[in-house]
Short mmCIF file of C-alpha atoms in Angstrom, two decimals:
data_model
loop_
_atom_site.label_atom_id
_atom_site.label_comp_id
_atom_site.label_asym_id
_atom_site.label_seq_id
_atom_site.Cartn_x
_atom_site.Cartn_y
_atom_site.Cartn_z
CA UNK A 1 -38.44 149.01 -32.60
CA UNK A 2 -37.00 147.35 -35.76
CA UNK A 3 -32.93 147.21 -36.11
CA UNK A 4 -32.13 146.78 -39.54
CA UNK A 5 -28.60 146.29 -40.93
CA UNK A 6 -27.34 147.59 -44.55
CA UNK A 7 -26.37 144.16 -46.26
CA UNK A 8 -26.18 144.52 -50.26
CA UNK A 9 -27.20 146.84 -53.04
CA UNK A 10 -29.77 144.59 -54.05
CA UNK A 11 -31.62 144.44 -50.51
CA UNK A 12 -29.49 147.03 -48.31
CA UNK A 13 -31.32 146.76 -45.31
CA UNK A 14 -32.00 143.56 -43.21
CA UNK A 15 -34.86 144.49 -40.54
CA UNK A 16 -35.20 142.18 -37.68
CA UNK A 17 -38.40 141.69 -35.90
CA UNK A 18 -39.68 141.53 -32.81
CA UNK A 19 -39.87 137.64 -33.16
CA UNK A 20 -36.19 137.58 -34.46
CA UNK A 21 -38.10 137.39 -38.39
CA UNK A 22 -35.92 139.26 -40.65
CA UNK A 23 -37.02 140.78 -43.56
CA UNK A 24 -35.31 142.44 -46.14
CA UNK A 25 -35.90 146.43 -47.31
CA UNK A 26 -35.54 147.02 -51.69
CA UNK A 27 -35.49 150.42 -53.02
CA UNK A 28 -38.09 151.04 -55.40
CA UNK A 29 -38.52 153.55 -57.60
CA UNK A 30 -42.07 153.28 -57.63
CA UNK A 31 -42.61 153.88 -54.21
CA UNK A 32 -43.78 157.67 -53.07
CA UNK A 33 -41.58 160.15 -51.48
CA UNK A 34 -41.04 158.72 -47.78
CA UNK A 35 -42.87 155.64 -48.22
CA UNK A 36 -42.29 151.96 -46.50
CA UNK A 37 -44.74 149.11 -48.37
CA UNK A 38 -44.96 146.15 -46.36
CA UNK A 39 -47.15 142.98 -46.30
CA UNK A 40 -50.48 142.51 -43.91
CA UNK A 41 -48.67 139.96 -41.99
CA UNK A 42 -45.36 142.08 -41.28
CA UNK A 43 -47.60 144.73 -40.25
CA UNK A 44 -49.32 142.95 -37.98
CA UNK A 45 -45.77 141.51 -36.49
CA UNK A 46 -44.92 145.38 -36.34
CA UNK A 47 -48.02 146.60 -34.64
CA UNK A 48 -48.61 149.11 -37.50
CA UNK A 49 -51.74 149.44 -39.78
CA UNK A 50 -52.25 151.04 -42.69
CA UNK A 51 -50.67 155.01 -43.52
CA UNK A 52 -49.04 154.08 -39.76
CA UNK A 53 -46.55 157.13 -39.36
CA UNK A 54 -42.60 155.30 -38.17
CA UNK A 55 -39.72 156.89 -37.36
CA UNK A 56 -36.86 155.59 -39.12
CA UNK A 57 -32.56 156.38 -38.74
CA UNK A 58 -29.45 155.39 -38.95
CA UNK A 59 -25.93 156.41 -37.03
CA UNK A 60 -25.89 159.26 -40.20
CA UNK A 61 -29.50 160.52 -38.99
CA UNK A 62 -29.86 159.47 -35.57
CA UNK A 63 -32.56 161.76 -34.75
CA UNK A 64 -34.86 159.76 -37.17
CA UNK A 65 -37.13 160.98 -39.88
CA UNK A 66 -40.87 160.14 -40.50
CA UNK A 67 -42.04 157.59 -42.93
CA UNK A 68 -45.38 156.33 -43.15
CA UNK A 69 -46.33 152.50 -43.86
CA UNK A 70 -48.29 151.45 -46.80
CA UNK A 71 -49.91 147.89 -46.29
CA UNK A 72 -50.32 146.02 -49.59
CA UNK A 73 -51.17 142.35 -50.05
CA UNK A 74 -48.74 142.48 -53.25
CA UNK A 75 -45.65 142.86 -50.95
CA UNK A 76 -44.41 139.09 -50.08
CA UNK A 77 -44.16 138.72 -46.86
CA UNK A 78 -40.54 139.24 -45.68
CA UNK A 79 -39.94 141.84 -48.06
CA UNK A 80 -39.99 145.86 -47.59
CA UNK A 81 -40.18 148.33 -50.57
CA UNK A 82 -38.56 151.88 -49.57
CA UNK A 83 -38.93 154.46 -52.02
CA UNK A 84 -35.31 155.97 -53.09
CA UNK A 85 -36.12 159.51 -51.43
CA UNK A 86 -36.09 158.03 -47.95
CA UNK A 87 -33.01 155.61 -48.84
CA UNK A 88 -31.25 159.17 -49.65
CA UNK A 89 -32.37 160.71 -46.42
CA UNK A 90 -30.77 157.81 -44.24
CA UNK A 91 -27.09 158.20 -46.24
CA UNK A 92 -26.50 154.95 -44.49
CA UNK A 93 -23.76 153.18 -46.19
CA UNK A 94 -23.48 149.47 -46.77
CA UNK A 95 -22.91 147.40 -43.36
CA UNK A 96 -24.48 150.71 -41.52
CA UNK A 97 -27.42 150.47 -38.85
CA UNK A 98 -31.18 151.22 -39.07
CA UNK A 99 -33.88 151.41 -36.70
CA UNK A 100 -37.45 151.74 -37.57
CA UNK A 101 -40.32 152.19 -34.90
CA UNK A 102 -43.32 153.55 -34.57
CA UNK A 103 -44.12 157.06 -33.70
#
């Protein structure tokens, strides 16, 4: 699993990898309904592929909600895009704990 931590409205989450990589989560607007985009190589570190289903939560929804992954070689490496519907669905507030895993 992934444990991410809320750190600023610019990049909320911090998700720390299996390898101890961090990588930081950005709302996008852009992004679909309950969408993660992340890079080939963070994928890989994840053990995810492409339209992977996850389960991501927070202490607000512990019980986790489905998200699927969207691998995209124009997502930097280190970076994750999370559309706003699934950033309103955590109601995690700044400072606040996520997990991400797959399903």
């Amino acid at each position: 699993s992934i444990h991410c931590l809320l750190a600023s409205p610019v990049f909320p989450w911090t998700i720390t990898m299996r390898e101890s990589r961090s990588v930081q989560v950005r709302i996008d607007r852009d992004v679909p309904k309950l969408l993660l985009k992340l890079s080939p190589v963070d994928a890989e570190r994840l053990q995810v592929q492409n339209l992977a289903e996850v389960v991501i939560g927070s202490a607000c929804l512990p019980q986790g909600r489905a998200a699927v992954i969207s691998v995209s070689d124009e997502i930097p490496s280190g970076i994750v895009l999370m559309s706003e519907q699934l950033s309103r669905i955590l109601e995690a507030p700044l400072g606040a704990a996520v997990t991400i895993h797959p399903k």
